[in-house]
CSV table of C-alpha atoms and ligand atoms in Angstrom, one decimal:
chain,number,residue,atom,x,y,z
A,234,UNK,CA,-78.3,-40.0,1.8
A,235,UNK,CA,-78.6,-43.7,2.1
A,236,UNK,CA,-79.8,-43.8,6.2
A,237,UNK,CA,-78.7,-47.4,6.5
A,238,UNK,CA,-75.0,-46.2,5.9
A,239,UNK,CA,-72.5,-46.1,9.0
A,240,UNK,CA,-71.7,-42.5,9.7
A,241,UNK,CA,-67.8,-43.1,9.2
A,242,UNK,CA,-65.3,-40.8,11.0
A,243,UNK,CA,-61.9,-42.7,10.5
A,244,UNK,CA,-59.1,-41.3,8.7
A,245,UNK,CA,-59.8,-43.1,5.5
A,246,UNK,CA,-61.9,-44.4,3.8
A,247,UNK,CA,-64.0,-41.5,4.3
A,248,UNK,CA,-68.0,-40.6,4.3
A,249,UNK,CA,-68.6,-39.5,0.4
A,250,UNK,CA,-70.1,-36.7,-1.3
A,251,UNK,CA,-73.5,-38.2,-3.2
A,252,UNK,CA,-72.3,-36.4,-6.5
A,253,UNK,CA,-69.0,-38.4,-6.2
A,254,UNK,CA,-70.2,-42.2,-5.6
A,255,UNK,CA,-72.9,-40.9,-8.2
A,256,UNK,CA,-69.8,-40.9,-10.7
A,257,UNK,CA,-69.4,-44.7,-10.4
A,258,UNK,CA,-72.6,-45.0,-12.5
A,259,UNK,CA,-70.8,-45.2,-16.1
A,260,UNK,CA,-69.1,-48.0,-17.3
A,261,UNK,CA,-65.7,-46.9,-19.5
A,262,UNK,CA,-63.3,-48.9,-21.3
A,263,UNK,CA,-60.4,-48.9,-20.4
A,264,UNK,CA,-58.3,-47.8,-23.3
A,265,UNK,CA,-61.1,-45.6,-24.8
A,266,UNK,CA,-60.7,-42.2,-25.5
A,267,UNK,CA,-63.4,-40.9,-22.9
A,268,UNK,CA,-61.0,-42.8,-19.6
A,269,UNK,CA,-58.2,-41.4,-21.5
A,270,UNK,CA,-59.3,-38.2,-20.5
A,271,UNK,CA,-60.4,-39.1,-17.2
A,272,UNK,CA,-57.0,-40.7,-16.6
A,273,UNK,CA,-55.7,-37.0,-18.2
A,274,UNK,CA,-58.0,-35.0,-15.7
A,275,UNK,CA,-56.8,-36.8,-12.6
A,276,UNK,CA,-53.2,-36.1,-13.5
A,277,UNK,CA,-53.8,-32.8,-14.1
A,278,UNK,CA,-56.2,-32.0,-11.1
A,279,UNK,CA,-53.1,-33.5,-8.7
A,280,UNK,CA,-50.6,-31.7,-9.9
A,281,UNK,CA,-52.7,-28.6,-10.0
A,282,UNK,CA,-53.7,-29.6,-5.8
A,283,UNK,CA,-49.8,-29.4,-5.7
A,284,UNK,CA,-48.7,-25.9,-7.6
A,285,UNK,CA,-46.5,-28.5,-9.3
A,286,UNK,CA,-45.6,-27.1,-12.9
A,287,UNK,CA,-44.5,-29.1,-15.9
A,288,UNK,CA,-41.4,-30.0,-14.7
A,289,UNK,CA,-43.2,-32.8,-12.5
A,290,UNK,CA,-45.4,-35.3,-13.5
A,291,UNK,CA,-48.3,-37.4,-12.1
A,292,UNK,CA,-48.0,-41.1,-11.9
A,293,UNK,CA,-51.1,-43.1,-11.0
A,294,UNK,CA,-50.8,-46.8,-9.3
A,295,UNK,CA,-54.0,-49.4,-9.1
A,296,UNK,CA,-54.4,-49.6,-4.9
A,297,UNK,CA,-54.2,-48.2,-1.6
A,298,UNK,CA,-51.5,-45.9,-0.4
A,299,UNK,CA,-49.2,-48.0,0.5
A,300,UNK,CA,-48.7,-49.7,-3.0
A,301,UNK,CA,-47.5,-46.1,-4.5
A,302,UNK,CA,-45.4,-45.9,-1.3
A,303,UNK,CA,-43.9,-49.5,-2.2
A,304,UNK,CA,-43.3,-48.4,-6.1
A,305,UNK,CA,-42.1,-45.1,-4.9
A,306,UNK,CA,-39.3,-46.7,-3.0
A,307,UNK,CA,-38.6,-49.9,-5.5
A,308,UNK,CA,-38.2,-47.4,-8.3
A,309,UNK,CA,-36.9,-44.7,-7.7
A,310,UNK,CA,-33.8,-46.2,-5.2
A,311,UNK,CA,-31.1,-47.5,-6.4
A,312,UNK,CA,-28.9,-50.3,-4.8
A,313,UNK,CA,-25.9,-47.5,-3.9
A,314,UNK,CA,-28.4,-45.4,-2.3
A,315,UNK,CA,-29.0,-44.9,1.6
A,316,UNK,CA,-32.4,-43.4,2.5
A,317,UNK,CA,-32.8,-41.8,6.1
A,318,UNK,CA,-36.7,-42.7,7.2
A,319,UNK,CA,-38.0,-39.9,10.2
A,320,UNK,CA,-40.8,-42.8,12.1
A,321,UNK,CA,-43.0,-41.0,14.4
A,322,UNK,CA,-46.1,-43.3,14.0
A,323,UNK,CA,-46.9,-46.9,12.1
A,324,UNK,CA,-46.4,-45.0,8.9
A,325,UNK,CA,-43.2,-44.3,8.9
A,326,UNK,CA,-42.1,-47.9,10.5
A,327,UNK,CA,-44.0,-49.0,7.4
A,328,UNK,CA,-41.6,-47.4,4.7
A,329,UNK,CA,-38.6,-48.6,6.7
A,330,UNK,CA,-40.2,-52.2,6.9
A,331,UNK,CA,-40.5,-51.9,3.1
A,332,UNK,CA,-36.8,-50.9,2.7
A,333,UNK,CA,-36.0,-54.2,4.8
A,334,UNK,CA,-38.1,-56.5,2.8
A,335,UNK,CA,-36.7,-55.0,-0.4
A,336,UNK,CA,-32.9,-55.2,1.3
A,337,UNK,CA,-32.7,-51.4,0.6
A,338,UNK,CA,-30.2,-49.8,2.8
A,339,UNK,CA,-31.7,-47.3,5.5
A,340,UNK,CA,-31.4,-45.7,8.4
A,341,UNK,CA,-34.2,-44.4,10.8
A,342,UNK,CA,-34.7,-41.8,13.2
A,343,UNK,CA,-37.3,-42.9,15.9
A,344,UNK,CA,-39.3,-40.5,17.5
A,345,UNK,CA,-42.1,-40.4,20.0
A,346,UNK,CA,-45.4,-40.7,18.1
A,347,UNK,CA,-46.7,-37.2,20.2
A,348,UNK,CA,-43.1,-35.2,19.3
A,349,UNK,CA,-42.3,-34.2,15.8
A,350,UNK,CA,-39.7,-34.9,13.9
A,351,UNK,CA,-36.7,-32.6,14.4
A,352,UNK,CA,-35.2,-31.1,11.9
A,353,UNK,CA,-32.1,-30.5,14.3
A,354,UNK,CA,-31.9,-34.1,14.2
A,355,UNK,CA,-32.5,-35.1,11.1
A,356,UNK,CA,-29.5,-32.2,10.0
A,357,UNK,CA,-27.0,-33.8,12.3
A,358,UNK,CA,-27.5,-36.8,11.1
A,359,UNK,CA,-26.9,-35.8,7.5
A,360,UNK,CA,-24.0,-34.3,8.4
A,361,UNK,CA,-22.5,-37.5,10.1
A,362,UNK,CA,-23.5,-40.0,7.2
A,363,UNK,CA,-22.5,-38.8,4.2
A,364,UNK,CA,-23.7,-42.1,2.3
A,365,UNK,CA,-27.2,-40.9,2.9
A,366,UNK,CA,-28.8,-40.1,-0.5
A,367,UNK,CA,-32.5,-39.7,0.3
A,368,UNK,CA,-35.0,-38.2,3.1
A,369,UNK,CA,-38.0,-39.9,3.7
A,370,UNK,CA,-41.0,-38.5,6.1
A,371,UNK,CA,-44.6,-38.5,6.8
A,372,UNK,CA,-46.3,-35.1,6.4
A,373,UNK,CA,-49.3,-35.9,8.5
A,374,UNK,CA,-48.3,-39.1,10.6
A,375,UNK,CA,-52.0,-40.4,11.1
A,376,UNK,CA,-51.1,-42.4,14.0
A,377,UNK,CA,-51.9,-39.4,16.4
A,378,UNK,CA,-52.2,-36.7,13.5
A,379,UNK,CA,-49.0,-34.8,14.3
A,380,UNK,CA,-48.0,-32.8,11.9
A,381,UNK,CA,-44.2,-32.8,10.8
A,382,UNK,CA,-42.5,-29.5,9.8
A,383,UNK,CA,-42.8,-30.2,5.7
A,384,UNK,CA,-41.1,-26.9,5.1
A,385,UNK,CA,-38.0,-26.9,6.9
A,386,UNK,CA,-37.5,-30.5,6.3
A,387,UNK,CA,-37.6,-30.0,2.5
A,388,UNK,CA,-35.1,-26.7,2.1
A,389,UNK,CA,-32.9,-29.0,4.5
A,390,UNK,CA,-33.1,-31.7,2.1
A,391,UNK,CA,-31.7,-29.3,-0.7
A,392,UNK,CA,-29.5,-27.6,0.7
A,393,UNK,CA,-27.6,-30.7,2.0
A,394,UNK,CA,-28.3,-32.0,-2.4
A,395,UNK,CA,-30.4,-35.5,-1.2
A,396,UNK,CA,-33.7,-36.9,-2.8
A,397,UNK,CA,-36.9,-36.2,-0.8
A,398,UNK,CA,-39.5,-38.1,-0.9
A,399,UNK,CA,-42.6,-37.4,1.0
A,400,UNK,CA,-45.8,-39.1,2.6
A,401,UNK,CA,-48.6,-36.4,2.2
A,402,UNK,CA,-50.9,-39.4,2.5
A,403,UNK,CA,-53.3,-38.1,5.1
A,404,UNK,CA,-52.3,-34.6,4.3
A,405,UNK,CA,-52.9,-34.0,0.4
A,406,UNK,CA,-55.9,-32.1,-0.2
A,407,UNK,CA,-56.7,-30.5,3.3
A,408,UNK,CA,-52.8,-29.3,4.2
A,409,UNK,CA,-51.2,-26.9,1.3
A,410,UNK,CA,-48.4,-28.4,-0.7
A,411,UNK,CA,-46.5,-25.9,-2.7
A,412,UNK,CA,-44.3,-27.4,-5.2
A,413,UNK,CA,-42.9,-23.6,-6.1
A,414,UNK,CA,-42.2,-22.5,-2.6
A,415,UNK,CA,-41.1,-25.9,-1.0
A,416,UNK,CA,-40.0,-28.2,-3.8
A,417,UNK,CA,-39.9,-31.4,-2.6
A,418,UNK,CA,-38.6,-34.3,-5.3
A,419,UNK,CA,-41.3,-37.2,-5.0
A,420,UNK,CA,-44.8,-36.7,-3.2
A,421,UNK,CA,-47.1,-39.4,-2.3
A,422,UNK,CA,-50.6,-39.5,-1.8
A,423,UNK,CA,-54.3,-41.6,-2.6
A,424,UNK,CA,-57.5,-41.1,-3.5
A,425,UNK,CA,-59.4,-42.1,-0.7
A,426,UNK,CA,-58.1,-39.4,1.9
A,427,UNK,CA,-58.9,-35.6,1.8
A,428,UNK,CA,-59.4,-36.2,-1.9
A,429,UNK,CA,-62.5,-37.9,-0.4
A,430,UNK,CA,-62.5,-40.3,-3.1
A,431,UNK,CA,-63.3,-44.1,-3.0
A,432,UNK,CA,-60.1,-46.0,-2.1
A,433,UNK,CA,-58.2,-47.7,-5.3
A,434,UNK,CA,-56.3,-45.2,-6.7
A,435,UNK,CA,-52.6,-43.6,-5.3
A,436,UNK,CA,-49.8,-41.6,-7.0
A,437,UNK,CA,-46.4,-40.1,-7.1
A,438,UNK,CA,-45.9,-36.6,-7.9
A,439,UNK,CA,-42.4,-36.9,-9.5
A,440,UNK,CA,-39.7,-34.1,-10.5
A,441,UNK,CA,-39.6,-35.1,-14.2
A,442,UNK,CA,-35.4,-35.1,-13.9
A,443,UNK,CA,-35.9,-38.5,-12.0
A,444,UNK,CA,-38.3,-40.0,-15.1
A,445,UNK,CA,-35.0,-41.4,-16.7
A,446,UNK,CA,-33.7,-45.2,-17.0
A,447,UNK,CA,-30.7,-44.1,-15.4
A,448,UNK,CA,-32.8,-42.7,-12.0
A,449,UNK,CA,-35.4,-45.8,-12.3
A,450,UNK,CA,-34.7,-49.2,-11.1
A,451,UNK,CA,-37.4,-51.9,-12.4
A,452,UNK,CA,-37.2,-54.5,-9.8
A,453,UNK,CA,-41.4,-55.5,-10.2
A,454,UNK,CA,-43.4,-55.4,-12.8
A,455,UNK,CA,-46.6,-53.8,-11.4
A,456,UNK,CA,-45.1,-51.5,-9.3
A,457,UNK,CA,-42.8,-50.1,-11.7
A,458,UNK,CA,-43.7,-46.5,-11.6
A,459,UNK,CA,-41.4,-45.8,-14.6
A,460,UNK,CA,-42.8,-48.0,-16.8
A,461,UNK,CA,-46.1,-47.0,-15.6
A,462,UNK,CA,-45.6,-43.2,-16.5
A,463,UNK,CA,-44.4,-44.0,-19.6
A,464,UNK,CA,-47.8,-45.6,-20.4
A,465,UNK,CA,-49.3,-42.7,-19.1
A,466,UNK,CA,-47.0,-40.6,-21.2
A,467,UNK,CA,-47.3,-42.5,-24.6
A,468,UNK,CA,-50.5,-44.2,-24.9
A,469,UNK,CA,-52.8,-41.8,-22.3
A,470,UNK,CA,-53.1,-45.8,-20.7
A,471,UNK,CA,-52.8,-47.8,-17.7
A,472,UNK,CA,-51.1,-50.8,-18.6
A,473,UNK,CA,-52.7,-53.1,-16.6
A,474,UNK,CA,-56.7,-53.4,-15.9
A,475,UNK,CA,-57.2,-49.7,-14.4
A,476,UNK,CA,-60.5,-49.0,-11.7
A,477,UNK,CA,-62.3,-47.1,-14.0
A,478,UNK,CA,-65.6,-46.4,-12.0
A,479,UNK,CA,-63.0,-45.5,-8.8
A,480,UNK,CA,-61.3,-43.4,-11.7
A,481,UNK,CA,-64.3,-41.5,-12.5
A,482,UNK,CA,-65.1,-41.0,-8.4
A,483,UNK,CA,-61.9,-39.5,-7.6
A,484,UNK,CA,-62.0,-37.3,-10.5
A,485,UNK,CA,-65.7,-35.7,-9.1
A,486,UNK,CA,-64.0,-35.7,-6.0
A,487,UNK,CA,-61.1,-33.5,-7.5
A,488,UNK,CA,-63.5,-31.5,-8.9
A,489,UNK,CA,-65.4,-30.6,-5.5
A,490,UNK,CA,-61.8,-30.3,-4.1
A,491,UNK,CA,-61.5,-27.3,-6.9
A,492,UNK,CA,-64.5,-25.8,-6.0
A,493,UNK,CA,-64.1,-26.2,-2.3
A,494,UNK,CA,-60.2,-24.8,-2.2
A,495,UNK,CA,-57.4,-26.6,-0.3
A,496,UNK,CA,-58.2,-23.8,2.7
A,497,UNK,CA,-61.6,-24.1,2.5
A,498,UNK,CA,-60.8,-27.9,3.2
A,499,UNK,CA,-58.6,-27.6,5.9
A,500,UNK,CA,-61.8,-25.1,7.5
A,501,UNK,CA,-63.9,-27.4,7.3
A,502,UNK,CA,-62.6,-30.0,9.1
A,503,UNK,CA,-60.4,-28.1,11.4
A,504,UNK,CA,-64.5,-27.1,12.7
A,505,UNK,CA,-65.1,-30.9,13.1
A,506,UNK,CA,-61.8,-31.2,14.7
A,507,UNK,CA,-62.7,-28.6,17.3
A,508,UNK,CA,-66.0,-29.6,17.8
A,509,UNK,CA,-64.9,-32.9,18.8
A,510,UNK,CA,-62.7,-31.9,20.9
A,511,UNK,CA,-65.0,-29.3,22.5
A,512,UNK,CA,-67.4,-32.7,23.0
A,513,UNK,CA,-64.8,-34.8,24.5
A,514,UNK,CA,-63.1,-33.3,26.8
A,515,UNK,CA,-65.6,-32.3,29.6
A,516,UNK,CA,-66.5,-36.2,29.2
A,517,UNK,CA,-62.1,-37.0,30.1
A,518,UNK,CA,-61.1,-37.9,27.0
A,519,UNK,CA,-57.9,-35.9,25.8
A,520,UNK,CA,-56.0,-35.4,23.1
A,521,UNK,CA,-52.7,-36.6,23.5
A,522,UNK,CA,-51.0,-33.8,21.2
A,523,UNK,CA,-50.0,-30.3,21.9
A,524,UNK,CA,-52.7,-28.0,19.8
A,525,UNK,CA,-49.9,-26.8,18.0
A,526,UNK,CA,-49.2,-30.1,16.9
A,527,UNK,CA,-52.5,-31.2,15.9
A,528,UNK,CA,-53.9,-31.3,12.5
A,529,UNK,CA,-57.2,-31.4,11.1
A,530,UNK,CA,-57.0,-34.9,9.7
A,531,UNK,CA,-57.8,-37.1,13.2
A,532,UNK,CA,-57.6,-36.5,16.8
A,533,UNK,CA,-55.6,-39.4,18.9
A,534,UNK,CA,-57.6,-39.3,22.2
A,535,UNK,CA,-56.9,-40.9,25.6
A,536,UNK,CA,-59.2,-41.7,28.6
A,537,UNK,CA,-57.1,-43.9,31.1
A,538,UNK,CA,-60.1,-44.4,33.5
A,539,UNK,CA,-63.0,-45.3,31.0
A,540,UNK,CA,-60.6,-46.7,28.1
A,541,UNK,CA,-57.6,-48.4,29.7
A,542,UNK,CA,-57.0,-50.9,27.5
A,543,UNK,CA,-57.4,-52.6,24.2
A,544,UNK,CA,-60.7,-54.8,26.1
A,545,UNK,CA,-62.2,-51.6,27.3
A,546,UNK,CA,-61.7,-49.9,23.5
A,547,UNK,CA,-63.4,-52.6,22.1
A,548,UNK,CA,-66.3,-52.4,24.0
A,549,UNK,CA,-66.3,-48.1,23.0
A,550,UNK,CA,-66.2,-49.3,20.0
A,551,UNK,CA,-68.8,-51.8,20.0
A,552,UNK,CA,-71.2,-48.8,22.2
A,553,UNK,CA,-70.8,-46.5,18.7
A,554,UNK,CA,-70.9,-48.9,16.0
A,555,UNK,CA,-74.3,-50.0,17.7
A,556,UNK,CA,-75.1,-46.3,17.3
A,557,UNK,CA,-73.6,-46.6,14.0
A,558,UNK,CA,-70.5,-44.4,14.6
A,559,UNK,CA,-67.3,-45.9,13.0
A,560,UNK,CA,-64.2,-44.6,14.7
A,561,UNK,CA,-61.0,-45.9,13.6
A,562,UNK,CA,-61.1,-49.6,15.4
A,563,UNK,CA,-57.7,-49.6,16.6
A,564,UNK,CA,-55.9,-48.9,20.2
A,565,UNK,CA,-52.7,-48.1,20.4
A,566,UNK,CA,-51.3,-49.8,23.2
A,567,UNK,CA,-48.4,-47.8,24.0
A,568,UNK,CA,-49.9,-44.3,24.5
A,569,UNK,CA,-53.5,-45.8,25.2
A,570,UNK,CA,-55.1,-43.6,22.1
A,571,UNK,CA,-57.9,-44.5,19.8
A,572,UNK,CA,-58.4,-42.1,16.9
A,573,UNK,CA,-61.3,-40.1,15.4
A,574,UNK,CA,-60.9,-39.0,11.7
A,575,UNK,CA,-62.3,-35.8,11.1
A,576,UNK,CA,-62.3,-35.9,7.0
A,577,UNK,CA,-64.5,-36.7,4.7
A,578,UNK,CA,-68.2,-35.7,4.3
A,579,UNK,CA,-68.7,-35.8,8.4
A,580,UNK,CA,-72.0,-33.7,9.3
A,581,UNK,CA,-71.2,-31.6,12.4
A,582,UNK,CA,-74.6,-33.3,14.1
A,583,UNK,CA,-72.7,-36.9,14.0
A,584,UNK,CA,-70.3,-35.3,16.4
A,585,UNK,CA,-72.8,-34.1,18.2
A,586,UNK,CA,-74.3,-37.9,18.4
A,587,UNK,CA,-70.8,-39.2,19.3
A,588,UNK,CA,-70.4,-36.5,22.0
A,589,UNK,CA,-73.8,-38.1,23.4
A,590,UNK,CA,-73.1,-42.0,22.5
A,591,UNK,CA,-69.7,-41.5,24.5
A,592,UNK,CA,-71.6,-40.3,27.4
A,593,UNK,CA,-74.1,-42.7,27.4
A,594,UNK,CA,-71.2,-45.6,27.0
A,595,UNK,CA,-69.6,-43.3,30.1
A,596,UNK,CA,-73.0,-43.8,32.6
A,597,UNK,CA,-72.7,-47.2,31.5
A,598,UNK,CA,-69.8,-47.9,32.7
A,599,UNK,CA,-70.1,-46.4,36.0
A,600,UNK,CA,-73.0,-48.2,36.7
A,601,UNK,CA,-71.7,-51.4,35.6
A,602,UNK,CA,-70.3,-53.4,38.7
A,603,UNK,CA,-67.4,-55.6,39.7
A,604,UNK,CA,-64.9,-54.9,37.5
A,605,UNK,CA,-61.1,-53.9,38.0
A,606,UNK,CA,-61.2,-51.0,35.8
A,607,UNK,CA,-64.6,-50.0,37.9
A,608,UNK,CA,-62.2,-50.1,40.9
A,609,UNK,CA,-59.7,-47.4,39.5
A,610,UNK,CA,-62.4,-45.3,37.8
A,611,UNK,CA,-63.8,-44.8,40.9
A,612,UNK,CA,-60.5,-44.2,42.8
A,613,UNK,CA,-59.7,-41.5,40.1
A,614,UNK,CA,-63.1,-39.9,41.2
A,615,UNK,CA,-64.5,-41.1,44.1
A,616,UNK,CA,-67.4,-38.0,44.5
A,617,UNK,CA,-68.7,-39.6,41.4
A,618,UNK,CA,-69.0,-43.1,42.9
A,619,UNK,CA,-72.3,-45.0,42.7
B,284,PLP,C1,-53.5,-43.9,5.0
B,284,PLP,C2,-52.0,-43.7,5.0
B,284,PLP,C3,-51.1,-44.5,4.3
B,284,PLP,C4,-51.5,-45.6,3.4
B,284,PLP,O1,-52.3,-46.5,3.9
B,284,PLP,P1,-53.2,-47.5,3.0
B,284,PLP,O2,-53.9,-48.3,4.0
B,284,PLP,O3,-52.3,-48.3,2.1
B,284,PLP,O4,-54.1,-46.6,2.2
B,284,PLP,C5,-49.8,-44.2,4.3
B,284,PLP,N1,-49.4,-43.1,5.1
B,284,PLP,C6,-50.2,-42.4,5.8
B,284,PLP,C7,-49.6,-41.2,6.6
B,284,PLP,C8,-51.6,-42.6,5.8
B,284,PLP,O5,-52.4,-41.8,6.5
């Protein structure tokens, strides 16, 4: 292990296995026969993640998540359809600010970023807009890591005859997907979350009765997921420039996903999940979900004494990255959370040295006079007062 590396635990990119940034060692062409076949394994390795049969297909797209999100929607809605998006974090606002830039008609359902989305809700509204066509939600919304009932959602979304199309971004790899037991129509992931790949490559995992001209709209080039697959489908290609060393990485890291089983996955960081919450919490900082609600993938916490404010984060932040701990660098105003990702290859002592660097930042800032925060820390526990 490199010891100058940061010890990342953000919710993507992720630490690496060695064996899988050791795959970025070969240079392929791109239309030879030997990527053909990594380009082949992928495909098959996803859909394999997914219990997804023949009668879906896996598309690959150059780029992070959101660029198979954006080719998702650009191809495979049509101008007469009406997509209902359920927000409860940034990553469902971002698919319905998509939809807007694209002029694609939507409607959304808001929801606290702590509450998930309710199917009750999403029924009724179904019911009351018959022009809606599609169902768009995030499986794991990584804003707070809430997870959103997948199931019910999906037999909801056949049983009323509309499109889903889901955002197992976050989720893919570490939460089970079961294309046989809860078929869902289009399923969106990337490489670089519990695939614990390098980011660069996402993809669709698409019910092959939408792969027709007549379901497919081409309204980019690049992001035409149609004309992509077809590539795929005919030549065994990418038609444009693929990553070919990330290629190679996210196939090793499908390979240790094989090994390791989806379950085994979801183990393994539900025991960093709990260990860091274990840490935290004598120190104040809660989560701000219901355990019930909270996945594996990150833990939103919230500490209204020592972390108020965005000013106060990014001095936390600052305190760890100095003990080189990445946390996700971003507050979130409105509920006053930062998160911690708990994927990738995180080693159970780095919690244990984030537990401690949190502490020490914690005596710090007890100590520190003369500020305003100082004031209402010491209010909040006055037996602890300097
Ligand atoms: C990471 C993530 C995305 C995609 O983000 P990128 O920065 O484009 O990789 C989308 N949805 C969810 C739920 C995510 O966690």
């Amino acid at each position: 292990m490199n010891s100058k590396n940061p010890r990342l635990l953000t919710p993507g990119p992720l630490a690496l296995a060695e064996e899988v940034k050791a795959a970025m060692q070969t240079d392929l062409g791109s239309r030879d026969v030997a990527f053909r076949r990594v380009t082949q394994d992928i495909r098959q390795w996803v859909q394999d993640v997914a219990h997804a049969a023949p009668e879906y297909s896996t598309i690959l797209m150059q780029g992070s998540g959101t660029f198979a999100i954006e080719a998702a929607l650009t191809t495979f809605l049509k101008d007469t359809d009406r997509v209902l998006v359920c927000a409860n974090g940034v990553y469902g606002e971002t698919a319905a600010k998509i939809l807007r830039r694209h002029r694609l008609d939507h409607a959304v359902i808001t929801r606290p970023i702590t509450e998930p989305v309710s199917v009750a809700e999403v029924e009724a509204r179904l019911a009351a807009d018959r022009r809606i066509t599609h169902l768009y939600f995030v499986h794991c919304e990584t804003t707070s890591g809430i997870l959103n009932p997948l199931p019910e959602l999906l037999s909801l979304a056949r049983r009323r005859g509309v499109t889903s199309i889901v955002d197992s971004m976050s989720a893919f790899g570490a939460i089970e997907v079961d294309a046989e037991r809860h078929p869902f129509d289009i399923l969106i992931s990337s490489g670089n979350k519990c695939l614990e790949a390098p980011p660069g490559i996402a993809f669709a995992i698409v019910h092959r009765a939408l792969l027709t001209p007549e379901q497919t709209v081409s309204r980019t080039y690049t992001l035409d997921l149609f004309d992509q697959w077809r590539g795929f489908e005919e030549t065994g290609e990418w038609r444009s420039t693929p990553p070919t060393h990330v290629a190679q990485a996210l196939r090793a890291g499908l390979m240790g996903l094989r090994q390791e089983t989806v379950a085994g996955r979801h183990a393994r960081y539900a025991a960093i999940r709990d260990r860091l919450i274990t840490g935290m919490r004598p120190l104040g900082f809660l989560p701000i979900l219901r355990p019930e609600l909270q996945t594996p993938i990150c833990v939103a916490f919230r500490h209204d004494g020592l972390v108020p404010d965005a000013v106060a984060f990014a001095d936390y932040y600052r305190h760890l990255r100095a003990a080189r701990l990445l946390i996700y660098a971003r507050f979130h105003e409105a509920t006053r959370s930062f998160r911690i990702g708990c994927i990738g290859r995180i080693e159970p002592a780095w919690v244990d040295e984030l537990v401690e660097a949190t502490r020490a930042f914690a005596m710090s800032r007890r100590w520190s006079g003369g500020s305003a925060g100082l004031a209402r820390r010491a209010a909040a526990a006055p037996e602890r007062r300097p």
